[in-house]
mmCIF file of C-alpha atoms in Angstrom:
data_model
loop_
_atom_site.group_PDB
_atom_site.id
_atom_site.type_symbol
_atom_site.label_atom_id
_atom_site.label_comp_id
_atom_site.label_asym_id
_atom_site.label_seq_id
_atom_site.Cartn_x
_atom_site.Cartn_y
_atom_site.Cartn_z
ATOM 1 C CA MET A 1 -24.531 -13.772 -8.253
ATOM 2 C CA SER A 2 -22.925 -12.506 -11.460
ATOM 3 C CA LYS A 3 -19.412 -13.752 -12.221
ATOM 4 C CA ARG A 4 -16.630 -11.785 -10.489
ATOM 5 C CA ALA A 5 -13.909 -10.240 -12.648
ATOM 6 C CA PHE A 6 -10.309 -11.416 -12.355
ATOM 7 C CA ASN A 7 -9.287 -8.116 -10.763
ATOM 8 C CA PHE A 8 -5.582 -7.231 -11.032
ATOM 9 C CA ASN A 9 -6.082 -3.469 -10.610
ATOM 10 C CA ALA A 10 -3.264 -1.557 -8.915
ATOM 11 C CA GLY A 11 -5.627 0.530 -6.764
ATOM 12 C CA PRO A 12 -8.452 0.878 -6.023
ATOM 13 C CA ALA A 13 -7.952 -2.844 -5.985
ATOM 14 C CA ALA A 14 -9.689 -6.120 -5.192
ATOM 15 C CA LEU A 15 -11.425 -6.392 -1.826
ATOM 16 C CA PRO A 16 -12.152 -9.767 -0.206
ATOM 17 C CA LEU A 17 -15.491 -11.114 -1.422
ATOM 18 C CA GLU A 18 -16.392 -12.173 2.133
ATOM 19 C CA VAL A 19 -15.887 -8.583 3.312
ATOM 20 C CA LEU A 20 -18.023 -7.147 0.509
ATOM 21 C CA GLU A 21 -20.787 -9.629 1.306
ATOM 22 C CA ARG A 22 -20.703 -8.805 5.037
ATOM 23 C CA ALA A 23 -20.813 -5.089 4.259
ATOM 24 C CA GLN A 24 -23.721 -5.700 1.883
ATOM 25 C CA ALA A 25 -25.650 -7.521 4.613
ATOM 26 C CA GLU A 26 -25.102 -4.613 7.037
ATOM 27 C CA PHE A 27 -25.340 -1.809 4.511
ATOM 28 C CA VAL A 28 -28.915 -0.651 5.115
ATOM 29 C CA ASP A 29 -29.253 -1.570 8.793
ATOM 30 C CA TYR A 30 -26.078 -1.764 10.848
ATOM 31 C CA ARG A 31 -26.581 -3.991 13.913
ATOM 32 C CA ASN A 32 -30.301 -3.207 14.275
ATOM 33 C CA THR A 33 -29.775 0.544 14.561
ATOM 34 C CA GLY A 34 -32.147 1.238 11.671
ATOM 35 C CA MET A 35 -29.304 3.134 9.948
ATOM 36 C CA SER A 36 -26.361 2.497 7.692
ATOM 37 C CA ILE A 37 -22.960 3.128 9.256
ATOM 38 C CA MET A 38 -22.671 5.938 6.676
ATOM 39 C CA GLU A 39 -25.673 7.733 8.161
ATOM 40 C CA MET A 40 -24.532 7.775 11.784
ATOM 41 C CA SER A 41 -22.962 10.544 13.773
ATOM 42 C CA HIS A 42 -19.220 10.053 14.085
ATOM 43 C CA ARG A 43 -19.669 11.281 17.677
ATOM 44 C CA GLY A 44 -22.051 8.433 18.515
ATOM 45 C CA ALA A 45 -21.103 5.360 20.545
ATOM 46 C CA VAL A 46 -21.907 2.884 17.737
ATOM 47 C CA TYR A 47 -19.561 4.418 15.173
ATOM 48 C CA GLU A 48 -16.881 5.209 17.742
ATOM 49 C CA ALA A 49 -16.743 1.536 18.755
ATOM 50 C CA VAL A 50 -16.005 0.569 15.128
ATOM 51 C CA HIS A 51 -13.393 3.334 14.844
ATOM 52 C CA ASN A 52 -11.566 2.244 18.012
ATOM 53 C CA GLU A 53 -11.838 -1.425 17.102
ATOM 54 C CA ALA A 54 -10.140 -0.819 13.729
ATOM 55 C CA GLN A 55 -7.226 0.922 15.478
ATOM 56 C CA GLU A 56 -6.868 -1.813 18.092
ATOM 57 C CA ARG A 57 -7.153 -4.623 15.559
ATOM 58 C CA LEU A 58 -4.456 -3.085 13.354
ATOM 59 C CA LEU A 59 -1.992 -2.764 16.236
ATOM 60 C CA SER A 60 -2.864 -6.279 17.374
ATOM 61 C CA LEU A 61 -1.970 -7.708 13.936
ATOM 62 C CA LEU A 62 1.406 -5.964 14.292
ATOM 63 C CA GLY A 63 2.082 -7.479 17.719
ATOM 64 C CA ASN A 64 0.933 -4.510 19.859
ATOM 65 C CA PRO A 65 4.327 -2.789 20.234
ATOM 66 C CA ALA A 66 4.229 -0.151 22.974
ATOM 67 C CA GLY A 67 4.014 3.550 22.186
ATOM 68 C CA TYR A 68 2.321 3.512 18.762
ATOM 69 C CA LYS A 69 -0.942 5.142 17.685
ATOM 70 C CA VAL A 70 -3.114 4.642 14.610
ATOM 71 C CA LEU A 71 -4.383 7.805 12.901
ATOM 72 C CA PHE A 72 -6.974 7.942 10.104
ATOM 73 C CA ILE A 73 -6.320 10.877 7.747
ATOM 74 C CA GLN A 74 -7.920 11.901 4.463
ATOM 75 C CA GLY A 75 -6.016 12.941 1.353
ATOM 76 C CA GLY A 76 -4.330 9.613 0.641
ATOM 77 C CA ALA A 77 -0.612 8.906 0.859
ATOM 78 C CA SER A 78 -0.010 11.908 -1.424
ATOM 79 C CA THR A 79 -1.032 14.330 1.351
ATOM 80 C CA GLN A 80 1.309 12.456 3.688
ATOM 81 C CA PHE A 81 4.177 13.297 1.310
ATOM 82 C CA ALA A 82 3.717 16.943 2.365
ATOM 83 C CA MET A 83 2.626 16.433 5.981
ATOM 84 C CA ILE A 84 5.767 14.447 6.829
ATOM 85 C CA PRO A 85 8.273 17.247 6.085
ATOM 86 C CA MET A 86 5.866 19.882 7.423
ATOM 87 C CA ASN A 87 5.729 18.114 10.792
ATOM 88 C CA PHE A 88 9.162 16.527 11.098
ATOM 89 C CA LEU A 89 11.637 18.680 9.153
ATOM 90 C CA GLY A 90 12.912 21.298 11.583
ATOM 91 C CA GLN A 91 15.223 24.293 11.109
ATOM 92 C CA GLY A 92 18.779 23.236 10.317
ATOM 93 C CA GLN A 93 17.707 19.653 9.560
ATOM 94 C CA THR A 94 17.723 17.659 6.327
ATOM 95 C CA ALA A 95 15.073 15.222 5.122
ATOM 96 C CA ASN A 96 16.639 12.014 3.757
ATOM 97 C CA TYR A 97 15.023 9.976 0.989
ATOM 98 C CA VAL A 98 15.762 6.634 -0.653
ATOM 99 C CA MET A 99 14.906 6.937 -4.347
ATOM 100 C CA THR A 100 13.434 3.758 -5.802
ATOM 101 C CA GLY A 101 10.855 4.883 -8.367
ATOM 102 C CA SER A 102 7.756 6.908 -9.126
ATOM 103 C CA TRP A 103 6.283 7.147 -5.623
ATOM 104 C CA SER A 104 9.513 7.895 -3.761
ATOM 105 C CA ASP A 105 10.132 10.587 -6.400
ATOM 106 C CA LYS A 106 6.750 12.179 -5.645
ATOM 107 C CA ALA A 107 7.491 12.092 -1.901
ATOM 108 C CA LEU A 108 10.876 13.769 -2.427
ATOM 109 C CA LYS A 109 9.378 16.493 -4.647
ATOM 110 C CA GLU A 110 6.937 17.473 -1.885
ATOM 111 C CA ALA A 111 9.721 17.587 0.718
ATOM 112 C CA LYS A 112 11.788 19.880 -1.527
ATOM 113 C CA LEU A 113 8.945 22.427 -1.308
ATOM 114 C CA ILE A 114 9.267 22.449 2.491
ATOM 115 C CA GLY A 115 13.014 22.383 3.234
ATOM 116 C CA GLU A 116 16.431 20.797 2.756
ATOM 117 C CA THR A 117 16.564 17.290 1.296
ATOM 118 C CA HIS A 118 19.224 14.646 0.662
ATOM 119 C CA VAL A 119 19.069 11.509 -1.491
ATOM 120 C CA ALA A 120 20.484 8.861 0.859
ATOM 121 C CA ALA A 121 20.514 6.162 -1.841
ATOM 122 C CA SER A 122 19.096 5.720 -5.327
ATOM 123 C CA SER A 123 18.561 2.993 -7.911
ATOM 124 C CA GLU A 124 17.908 5.424 -10.760
ATOM 125 C CA GLU A 125 20.929 4.049 -12.671
ATOM 126 C CA SER A 126 19.046 0.775 -13.172
ATOM 127 C CA LYS A 127 15.921 2.735 -14.248
ATOM 128 C CA TYR A 128 14.556 1.650 -10.854
ATOM 129 C CA MET A 129 14.539 -2.016 -11.885
ATOM 130 C CA SER A 130 16.555 -2.900 -8.778
ATOM 131 C CA LEU A 131 16.802 -1.567 -5.224
ATOM 132 C CA PRO A 132 19.761 0.034 -3.455
ATOM 133 C CA LYS A 133 21.587 -2.185 -0.971
ATOM 134 C CA LEU A 134 20.761 -1.261 2.616
ATOM 135 C CA ALA A 135 24.492 -0.878 3.342
ATOM 136 C CA ASP A 136 24.704 1.829 0.655
ATOM 137 C CA ILE A 137 22.212 4.144 2.373
ATOM 138 C CA GLN A 138 24.164 7.207 3.509
ATOM 139 C CA LEU A 139 22.383 9.583 5.887
ATOM 140 C CA SER A 140 23.249 13.284 5.803
ATOM 141 C CA ASP A 141 24.324 15.303 8.834
ATOM 142 C CA ASN A 142 21.388 16.516 10.945
ATOM 143 C CA ALA A 143 18.990 14.022 9.351
ATOM 144 C CA ALA A 144 15.407 14.717 10.452
ATOM 145 C CA TYR A 145 14.257 11.302 9.216
ATOM 146 C CA LEU A 146 14.858 8.710 6.497
ATOM 147 C CA HIS A 147 11.945 8.126 4.132
ATOM 148 C CA LEU A 148 11.617 4.832 2.276
ATOM 149 C CA THR A 149 8.989 3.392 -0.086
ATOM 150 C CA SER A 150 8.694 -0.289 0.799
ATOM 151 C CA ASN A 151 7.087 -1.315 -2.494
ATOM 152 C CA GLU A 152 7.047 0.631 -5.754
ATOM 153 C CA THR A 153 3.649 -0.089 -7.307
ATOM 154 C CA ILE A 154 4.561 1.147 -10.779
ATOM 155 C CA GLU A 155 8.003 -0.391 -11.278
ATOM 156 C CA GLY A 156 7.301 -3.576 -9.269
ATOM 157 C CA THR A 157 10.126 -3.577 -6.688
ATOM 158 C CA GLN A 158 9.910 -4.407 -2.977
ATOM 159 C CA PHE A 159 12.328 -4.180 -0.071
ATOM 160 C CA LYS A 160 12.667 -7.534 1.688
ATOM 161 C CA ASP A 161 14.319 -5.929 4.726
ATOM 162 C CA PHE A 162 14.719 -2.439 6.163
ATOM 163 C CA PRO A 163 17.700 -0.356 7.310
ATOM 164 C CA ASP A 164 18.604 0.300 10.903
ATOM 165 C CA THR A 165 18.625 4.093 11.204
ATOM 166 C CA GLY A 166 19.506 4.291 14.896
ATOM 167 C CA ALA A 167 18.176 7.476 16.489
ATOM 168 C CA VAL A 168 16.975 8.881 13.130
ATOM 169 C CA PRO A 169 13.263 8.014 12.648
ATOM 170 C CA LEU A 170 12.593 5.647 9.756
ATOM 171 C CA ILE A 171 9.403 6.652 7.927
ATOM 172 C CA CYS A 172 7.959 4.256 5.361
ATOM 173 C CA ASP A 173 5.306 4.556 2.670
ATOM 174 C CA MET A 174 3.786 1.064 2.738
ATOM 175 C CA SER A 175 0.770 1.847 0.557
ATOM 176 C CA SER A 176 1.261 -1.159 -1.728
ATOM 177 C CA ASP A 177 2.318 -3.863 0.702
ATOM 178 C CA ILE A 178 1.124 -3.007 4.209
ATOM 179 C CA LEU A 179 -0.184 -6.112 6.013
ATOM 180 C CA SER A 180 0.977 -8.387 3.186
ATOM 181 C CA ARG A 181 3.680 -9.854 5.456
ATOM 182 C CA PRO A 182 4.875 -9.582 9.061
ATOM 183 C CA PHE A 183 7.249 -6.714 9.892
ATOM 184 C CA ASP A 184 8.764 -5.267 13.051
ATOM 185 C CA LEU A 185 6.935 -1.996 13.650
ATOM 186 C CA SER A 186 9.312 -1.023 16.442
ATOM 187 C CA ARG A 187 12.034 -0.339 13.825
ATOM 188 C CA PHE A 188 9.960 2.511 12.384
ATOM 189 C CA GLY A 189 9.076 5.985 13.593
ATOM 190 C CA MET A 190 6.067 5.939 11.288
ATOM 191 C CA VAL A 191 4.508 3.863 8.544
ATOM 192 C CA TYR A 192 1.642 5.035 6.387
ATOM 193 C CA ALA A 193 -0.521 3.737 3.573
ATOM 194 C CA GLY A 194 -3.363 4.716 1.319
ATOM 195 C CA ALA A 195 -6.054 2.163 2.118
ATOM 196 C CA GLN A 196 -7.079 1.269 -1.433
ATOM 197 C CA LYS A 197 -4.648 -1.593 -2.073
ATOM 198 C CA ASN A 198 -4.517 -3.885 0.968
ATOM 199 C CA LEU A 199 -6.646 -2.229 3.652
ATOM 200 C CA GLY A 200 -10.005 -1.192 2.248
ATOM 201 C CA PRO A 201 -11.586 1.320 -0.145
ATOM 202 C CA SER A 202 -10.014 4.603 -1.189
ATOM 203 C CA GLY A 203 -10.568 7.683 0.970
ATOM 204 C CA VAL A 204 -8.520 6.868 4.065
ATOM 205 C CA ALA A 205 -4.790 7.052 4.708
ATOM 206 C CA VAL A 206 -3.706 4.959 7.674
ATOM 207 C CA VAL A 207 -0.800 6.345 9.714
ATOM 208 C CA ILE A 208 0.860 4.225 12.419
ATOM 209 C CA VAL A 209 3.224 6.464 14.340
ATOM 210 C CA ARG A 210 5.333 6.520 17.473
ATOM 211 C CA GLU A 211 3.352 8.719 19.824
ATOM 212 C CA ASP A 212 6.368 10.698 21.067
ATOM 213 C CA LEU A 213 7.020 11.959 17.506
ATOM 214 C CA VAL A 214 3.614 13.621 17.180
ATOM 215 C CA THR A 215 2.724 14.968 20.630
ATOM 216 C CA ASP A 216 3.854 18.484 19.621
ATOM 217 C CA SER A 217 3.379 19.458 15.998
ATOM 218 C CA PRO A 218 4.638 22.838 14.753
ATOM 219 C CA LYS A 219 2.189 25.561 15.832
ATOM 220 C CA HIS A 220 2.382 27.470 12.546
ATOM 221 C CA LEU A 221 0.835 24.626 10.557
ATOM 222 C CA PRO A 222 -2.869 24.652 9.634
ATOM 223 C CA THR A 223 -4.887 22.548 12.067
ATOM 224 C CA MET A 224 -5.663 19.720 9.641
ATOM 225 C CA LEU A 225 -2.008 19.342 8.618
ATOM 226 C CA ARG A 226 -0.745 18.736 12.175
ATOM 227 C CA TYR A 227 -0.404 15.135 13.322
ATOM 228 C CA ASN A 228 -1.155 16.120 16.917
ATOM 229 C CA THR A 229 -4.651 17.269 15.834
ATOM 230 C CA TYR A 230 -5.407 13.646 14.930
ATOM 231 C CA LEU A 231 -3.625 12.288 17.996
ATOM 232 C CA LYS A 232 -5.420 14.504 20.517
ATOM 233 C CA ASN A 233 -8.831 13.954 18.941
ATOM 234 C CA ASN A 234 -8.530 10.217 18.144
ATOM 235 C CA SER A 235 -8.824 11.133 14.415
ATOM 236 C CA LEU A 236 -12.286 12.576 15.147
ATOM 237 C CA TYR A 237 -11.472 16.311 15.002
ATOM 238 C CA ASN A 238 -13.637 16.567 11.899
ATOM 239 C CA THR A 239 -15.904 14.017 10.232
ATOM 240 C CA PRO A 240 -13.766 10.989 9.334
ATOM 241 C CA PRO A 241 -14.383 8.791 6.257
ATOM 242 C CA SER A 242 -16.541 6.562 8.429
ATOM 243 C CA PHE A 243 -17.583 3.963 5.846
ATOM 244 C CA GLY A 244 -13.967 3.517 4.728
ATOM 245 C CA ILE A 245 -12.855 2.979 8.337
ATOM 246 C CA TYR A 246 -15.682 0.471 8.894
ATOM 247 C CA MET A 247 -14.475 -1.391 5.779
ATOM 248 C CA ILE A 248 -10.878 -1.367 7.030
ATOM 249 C CA ASN A 249 -12.072 -2.983 10.268
ATOM 250 C CA GLU A 250 -13.825 -5.704 8.259
ATOM 251 C CA VAL A 251 -10.703 -6.308 6.112
ATOM 252 C CA LEU A 252 -8.604 -6.589 9.293
ATOM 253 C CA LYS A 253 -11.039 -9.219 10.636
ATOM 254 C CA TRP A 254 -10.610 -11.116 7.361
ATOM 255 C CA ILE A 255 -6.792 -10.995 7.710
ATOM 256 C CA GLU A 256 -7.156 -12.453 11.225
ATOM 257 C CA GLU A 257 -9.303 -15.250 9.787
ATOM 258 C CA LYS A 258 -6.600 -16.003 7.200
ATOM 259 C CA GLY A 259 -4.015 -16.631 9.917
ATOM 260 C CA GLY A 260 -2.810 -13.071 10.424
ATOM 261 C CA LEU A 261 0.187 -11.646 8.613
ATOM 262 C CA ALA A 262 2.061 -14.968 8.487
ATOM 263 C CA GLY A 263 -0.984 -16.570 6.855
ATOM 264 C CA VAL A 264 -1.416 -13.899 4.194
ATOM 265 C CA GLN A 265 2.334 -13.831 3.495
ATOM 266 C CA ASP A 266 2.293 -17.564 2.800
ATOM 267 C CA MET A 267 -0.556 -17.154 0.316
ATOM 268 C CA ASN A 268 0.996 -14.050 -1.283
ATOM 269 C CA ARG A 269 4.297 -15.846 -1.864
ATOM 270 C CA LYS A 270 2.494 -18.745 -3.557
ATOM 271 C CA LYS A 271 0.527 -16.387 -5.821
ATOM 272 C CA ALA A 272 3.597 -14.374 -6.830
ATOM 273 C CA ALA A 273 5.727 -17.495 -7.399
ATOM 274 C CA LEU A 274 3.057 -18.928 -9.675
ATOM 275 C CA ILE A 275 3.112 -15.883 -11.971
ATOM 276 C CA TYR A 276 6.879 -15.277 -11.850
ATOM 277 C CA ASP A 277 7.443 -18.950 -12.741
ATOM 278 C CA ALA A 278 5.162 -18.558 -15.760
ATOM 279 C CA ILE A 279 7.197 -15.511 -16.856
ATOM 280 C CA ASP A 280 10.611 -17.110 -16.240
ATOM 281 C CA ASN A 281 9.700 -20.417 -17.896
ATOM 282 C CA SER A 282 8.165 -18.890 -21.027
ATOM 283 C CA GLY A 283 11.366 -19.195 -23.083
ATOM 284 C CA GLY A 284 11.670 -15.410 -23.287
ATOM 285 C CA PHE A 285 8.118 -14.808 -24.563
ATOM 286 C CA TYR A 286 7.404 -12.969 -21.295
ATOM 287 C CA ARG A 287 10.194 -10.972 -19.656
ATOM 288 C CA GLY A 288 10.161 -9.831 -16.038
ATOM 289 C CA CYS A 289 11.118 -6.151 -15.729
ATOM 290 C CA VAL A 290 12.736 -6.184 -12.281
ATOM 291 C CA ASN A 291 15.975 -7.815 -11.105
ATOM 292 C CA PRO A 292 14.903 -11.089 -9.434
ATOM 293 C CA ASP A 293 16.262 -10.103 -6.006
ATOM 294 C CA SER A 294 14.145 -6.915 -5.970
ATOM 295 C CA ARG A 295 10.864 -8.333 -7.279
ATOM 296 C CA SER A 296 7.635 -7.381 -5.573
ATOM 297 C CA ASP A 297 5.153 -9.972 -4.325
ATOM 298 C CA MET A 298 2.405 -7.372 -4.835
ATOM 299 C CA ASN A 299 3.002 -5.812 -8.272
ATOM 300 C CA ILE A 300 4.374 -8.116 -10.943
ATOM 301 C CA THR A 301 5.649 -6.197 -13.991
ATOM 302 C CA PHE A 302 6.555 -7.850 -17.274
ATOM 303 C CA ARG A 303 6.957 -7.190 -20.980
ATOM 304 C CA LEU A 304 6.390 -8.896 -24.300
ATOM 305 C CA GLU A 305 8.587 -8.565 -27.398
ATOM 306 C CA THR A 306 6.695 -5.579 -28.846
ATOM 307 C CA GLU A 307 4.231 -2.974 -27.612
ATOM 308 C CA GLU A 308 1.860 -4.184 -30.300
ATOM 309 C CA LEU A 309 1.888 -7.671 -28.792
ATOM 310 C CA GLU A 310 1.305 -6.177 -25.321
ATOM 311 C CA LYS A 311 -1.774 -4.344 -26.622
ATOM 312 C CA GLU A 312 -3.049 -7.627 -28.085
ATOM 313 C CA PHE A 313 -2.439 -9.332 -24.729
ATOM 314 C CA VAL A 314 -4.455 -6.693 -22.841
ATOM 315 C CA LYS A 315 -7.305 -6.812 -25.370
ATOM 316 C CA ALA A 316 -7.476 -10.602 -25.324
ATOM 317 C CA SER A 317 -7.290 -10.688 -21.507
ATOM 318 C CA GLU A 318 -10.195 -8.259 -21.150
ATOM 319 C CA LYS A 319 -12.365 -10.528 -23.317
ATOM 320 C CA GLU A 320 -11.639 -13.354 -20.857
ATOM 321 C CA GLY A 321 -12.696 -11.318 -17.809
ATOM 322 C CA PHE A 322 -9.285 -10.004 -16.687
ATOM 323 C CA VAL A 323 -9.090 -6.418 -15.463
ATOM 324 C CA GLY A 324 -6.114 -4.119 -14.821
ATOM 325 C CA LEU A 325 -3.257 -5.912 -16.606
ATOM 326 C CA LYS A 326 -2.062 -2.874 -18.551
ATOM 327 C CA GLY A 327 1.113 -1.365 -17.077
ATOM 328 C CA HIS A 328 1.136 2.172 -15.682
ATOM 329 C CA ARG A 329 1.087 4.790 -18.454
ATOM 330 C CA SER A 330 4.470 6.166 -17.298
ATOM 331 C CA VAL A 331 6.341 2.876 -17.906
ATOM 332 C CA GLY A 332 4.123 0.834 -20.242
ATOM 333 C CA GLY A 333 4.295 -2.950 -20.339
ATOM 334 C CA LEU A 334 2.085 -5.228 -18.292
ATOM 335 C CA ARG A 335 1.394 -5.483 -14.583
ATOM 336 C CA ALA A 336 -0.519 -7.899 -12.380
ATOM 337 C CA SER A 337 -1.232 -6.500 -8.926
ATOM 338 C CA VAL A 338 -1.802 -9.432 -6.585
ATOM 339 C CA TYR A 339 -2.700 -7.826 -3.273
ATOM 340 C CA ASN A 340 -3.970 -9.818 -0.283
ATOM 341 C CA ALA A 341 -7.554 -9.999 -1.569
ATOM 342 C CA VAL A 342 -6.690 -11.334 -5.046
ATOM 343 C CA PRO A 343 -7.574 -15.046 -4.839
ATOM 344 C CA TYR A 344 -5.064 -17.756 -5.771
ATOM 345 C CA GLU A 345 -7.656 -18.943 -8.315
ATOM 346 C CA SER A 346 -7.408 -15.604 -10.179
ATOM 347 C CA CYS A 347 -3.617 -15.988 -10.371
ATOM 348 C CA LYS A 348 -4.000 -19.554 -11.644
ATOM 349 C CA ALA A 349 -6.470 -18.323 -14.279
ATOM 350 C CA LEU A 350 -3.959 -15.642 -15.338
ATOM 351 C CA VAL A 351 -1.154 -18.179 -15.705
ATOM 352 C CA ASP A 352 -3.434 -20.402 -17.799
ATOM 353 C CA PHE A 353 -4.349 -17.413 -19.968
ATOM 354 C CA MET A 354 -0.657 -16.462 -20.384
ATOM 355 C CA GLU A 355 0.160 -19.997 -21.513
ATOM 356 C CA HIS A 356 -2.741 -20.028 -23.956
ATOM 357 C CA PHE A 357 -1.793 -16.587 -25.365
ATOM 358 C CA LYS A 358 1.832 -17.684 -25.821
ATOM 359 C CA ASN A 359 0.838 -20.900 -27.600
ATOM 360 C CA SER A 360 -1.560 -19.069 -29.927
ATOM 361 C CA ARG A 361 1.238 -16.840 -31.288
#
């Protein structure tokens, strides 16, 4: 097999090699059906078993809390930014948002198109290089929900804990860090994630929602923008992204094999610590962007002394087989995205490269 790249892409991102190899083995003929999973009817028993298994396996990894359903929706997390206020923001209510960076900003902008909004907390003053304290989150009167982004992919911040919102549903965009660590699902009304970072390929958004919140969606909404359409039809109202859902099921199996969420968290902490240590112990050659107490274990952002030097770093890294280390165009700098499927060996290779680059200057 040809050499695999050191893939630090922010999304679509690295998938586990074992999962890709299993999918390759089943690609042409899935379980002796004479068909690829991509060629099958989504109404057939073979595909439906995979679909249901992915939902059950996901809830099982989260401890099977009662009353939650898994929905598979197309349009990525960006469509969820609009669907959430459309479905949950009623007359006379206010949607509450915690502002922590680029993705929470996009979510808020969509909600403003639908109804009243309130910024419950913000870290804009620090240019989003830190996170608001949970105690500083102030809900408005008549709050429909509180929306939070658990991990800002672009800036590189991550909440280590979540607020208690009482009777107000807590809704969380977990696109960048879902299943990277254990969390208590029962504290949330809904969590959602684009699949292309920790769950599988792009094309599916996974929504895990308290069933009582979505049994009756507003009747005036188009059919495909109502959560209860997906609930009532087991996400099979129209043709789902069947190959993407099959891949999610395979990734979930792989997470089980790695010791579940506790197992992947242990590995993720080791990977992140390795790279942050290289940054912090570089004598100022590399500088971490984010306040240490808000650093993400998934997206590690850092800078060099000049943009020119950063360009040299990216160019030199690409020659050595590294992919995706250029920071997002909106903030510049450098970024290593170390999602679940990025092997420890790739992180070790990056640290070795960083040391070599520093010493060659």
